[in-house]
């Protein structure tokens, strides 16, 4: 498995990918998921992949070589949208060639791609390409895409990143997002590839491969965990059975009357007198809801 995230900001683009691949608990490998297509001063494009590694590698090779009906290739496309269509065409060609054979061996045609960059005289753009070769584009309402094990690293991005976020803050957020994923899922692993692109530079602005010895990532991993614990410990405990006006931390009001759904015991089970609210069975709850 893998985790990749790409962000489109007013200031440029941020891409981050891990390098873990596995085909079982005892077949773990390291393969880089990020590929750069660059003609300095003219275009800079980044592709990150998740899913079946052989499919991803075939798509990358085909994309670097093929031309469309107009004679355009990834190296000569006049817009990022055209480049994304070329990538989608490459996905479909690999599917047409390999999907049936893979299915005969019980292997699903599985690939997800984040693709973004800038071509001269055009703004930065970011796309997500699916296994069918179709794609969507990032807009201000959705400034980022994730592929692979996305759920663990999503909350921090949702809370922090907007189009106005700086490249440094976005890179920091992406690394925190990756750290959360690394801590919660063993199918994602170091080293990481981080690429930061500044708008209109038309060449890679900053790139680093991050391993366990990287000083900044070590700081992120330790400091973020400590700060989370401090924030957690700084939150007040919930207050039970109090009037709402008594404090701002009332979890349950004495007047709320909340009760759990209690399952009625069999008739032959002796029950002591109840001092709590009357027993409510699942059947009673259903009928109450129908009223």
PDB file of N, CA and C in Angstrom, residues 37-45 75 118-122 197-198 200-205:
ATOM      1  N   UNK A  37       8.313  14.954 -14.650  1.00  0.00           N
ATOM      2  CA  UNK A  37       8.492  15.233 -16.074  1.00  0.00           C
ATOM      3  C   UNK A  37       8.815  16.725 -16.174  1.00  0.00           C
ATOM      4  N   UNK A  38      10.040  17.037 -16.544  1.00  0.00           N
ATOM      5  CA  UNK A  38      10.500  18.416 -16.425  1.00  0.00           C
ATOM      6  C   UNK A  38      11.309  18.843 -17.643  1.00  0.00           C
ATOM      7  N   UNK A  39      10.949  20.002 -18.184  1.00  0.00           N
ATOM      8  CA  UNK A  39      11.787  20.723 -19.140  1.00  0.00           C
ATOM      9  C   UNK A  39      11.980  22.107 -18.532  1.00  0.00           C
ATOM     10  N   UNK A  40      13.113  22.351 -17.863  1.00  0.00           N
ATOM     11  CA  UNK A  40      13.296  23.605 -17.115  1.00  0.00           C
ATOM     12  C   UNK A  40      13.004  24.837 -17.965  1.00  0.00           C
ATOM     13  N   UNK A  41      12.199  25.745 -17.387  1.00  0.00           N
ATOM     14  CA  UNK A  41      11.813  26.963 -18.079  1.00  0.00           C
ATOM     15  C   UNK A  41      10.610  26.814 -18.980  1.00  0.00           C
ATOM     16  N   UNK A  42      10.143  25.565 -19.152  1.00  0.00           N
ATOM     17  CA  UNK A  42       9.017  25.338 -20.071  1.00  0.00           C
ATOM     18  C   UNK A  42       7.877  24.550 -19.417  1.00  0.00           C
ATOM     19  N   UNK A  43       8.212  23.537 -18.608  1.00  0.00           N
ATOM     20  CA  UNK A  43       7.166  22.760 -17.922  1.00  0.00           C
ATOM     21  C   UNK A  43       7.767  21.962 -16.780  1.00  0.00           C
ATOM     22  N   UNK A  44       6.941  21.718 -15.762  1.00  0.00           N
ATOM     23  CA  UNK A  44       7.299  20.869 -14.634  1.00  0.00           C
ATOM     24  C   UNK A  44       6.039  20.146 -14.197  1.00  0.00           C
ATOM     25  N   UNK A  45       6.065  18.806 -14.268  1.00  0.00           N
ATOM     26  CA  UNK A  45       4.900  17.990 -13.924  1.00  0.00           C
ATOM     27  C   UNK A  45       5.317  16.840 -13.026  1.00  0.00           C
ATOM     28  N   UNK A  75       5.596  15.713 -23.257  1.00  0.00           N
ATOM     29  CA  UNK A  75       6.673  16.686 -23.380  1.00  0.00           C
ATOM     30  C   UNK A  75       6.289  17.893 -24.218  1.00  0.00           C
ATOM     31  N   UNK A 118       2.824  22.604 -13.847  1.00  0.00           N
ATOM     32  CA  UNK A 118       2.580  23.852 -14.571  1.00  0.00           C
ATOM     33  C   UNK A 118       3.296  23.815 -15.912  1.00  0.00           C
ATOM     34  N   UNK A 119       2.593  24.271 -16.933  1.00  0.00           N
ATOM     35  CA  UNK A 119       3.162  24.486 -18.262  1.00  0.00           C
ATOM     36  C   UNK A 119       3.200  25.986 -18.511  1.00  0.00           C
ATOM     37  N   UNK A 120       4.215  26.427 -19.161  1.00  0.00           N
ATOM     38  CA  UNK A 120       4.433  27.864 -19.379  1.00  0.00           C
ATOM     39  C   UNK A 120       3.174  28.532 -19.935  1.00  0.00           C
ATOM     40  N   UNK A 121       2.883  29.727 -19.437  1.00  0.00           N
ATOM     41  CA  UNK A 121       1.712  30.529 -19.823  1.00  0.00           C
ATOM     42  C   UNK A 121       0.401  29.954 -19.294  1.00  0.00           C
ATOM     43  N   UNK A 122       0.485  29.053 -18.322  1.00  0.00           N
ATOM     44  CA  UNK A 122      -0.713  28.500 -17.703  1.00  0.00           C
ATOM     45  C   UNK A 122      -0.484  28.450 -16.199  1.00  0.00           C
ATOM     46  N   UNK A 197       6.949  23.017  -5.215  1.00  0.00           N
ATOM     47  CA  UNK A 197       7.103  23.778  -6.455  1.00  0.00           C
ATOM     48  C   UNK A 197       6.513  25.172  -6.281  1.00  0.00           C
ATOM     49  N   UNK A 198       7.288  26.187  -6.602  1.00  0.00           N
ATOM     50  CA  UNK A 198       6.836  27.568  -6.516  1.00  0.00           C
ATOM     51  C   UNK A 198       6.287  28.020  -7.866  1.00  0.00           C
ATOM     52  N   UNK A 200       5.315  29.488 -11.296  1.00  0.00           N
ATOM     53  CA  UNK A 200       6.033  30.158 -12.396  1.00  0.00           C
ATOM     54  C   UNK A 200       7.533  29.897 -12.416  1.00  0.00           C
ATOM     55  N   UNK A 201       8.036  29.036 -11.571  1.00  0.00           N
ATOM     56  CA  UNK A 201       9.462  28.696 -11.633  1.00  0.00           C
ATOM     57  C   UNK A 201       9.758  27.739 -12.787  1.00  0.00           C
ATOM     58  N   UNK A 202       8.785  26.911 -13.148  1.00  0.00           N
ATOM     59  CA  UNK A 202       8.901  25.971 -14.270  1.00  0.00           C
ATOM     60  C   UNK A 202      10.120  25.062 -14.135  1.00  0.00           C
ATOM     61  N   UNK A 203      10.415  24.707 -12.906  1.00  0.00           N
ATOM     62  CA  UNK A 203      11.451  23.737 -12.565  1.00  0.00           C
ATOM     63  C   UNK A 203      11.229  23.366 -11.112  1.00  0.00           C
ATOM     64  N   UNK A 204      11.724  22.210 -10.705  1.00  0.00           N
ATOM     65  CA  UNK A 204      11.581  21.803  -9.309  1.00  0.00           C
ATOM     66  C   UNK A 204      12.231  22.842  -8.402  1.00  0.00           C
ATOM     67  N   UNK A 205      11.475  23.366  -7.458  1.00  0.00           N
ATOM     68  CA  UNK A 205      11.995  24.394  -6.563  1.00  0.00           C
ATOM     69  C   UNK A 205      12.770  23.768  -5.402  1.00  0.00           C
TER      70      UNK A 205
END
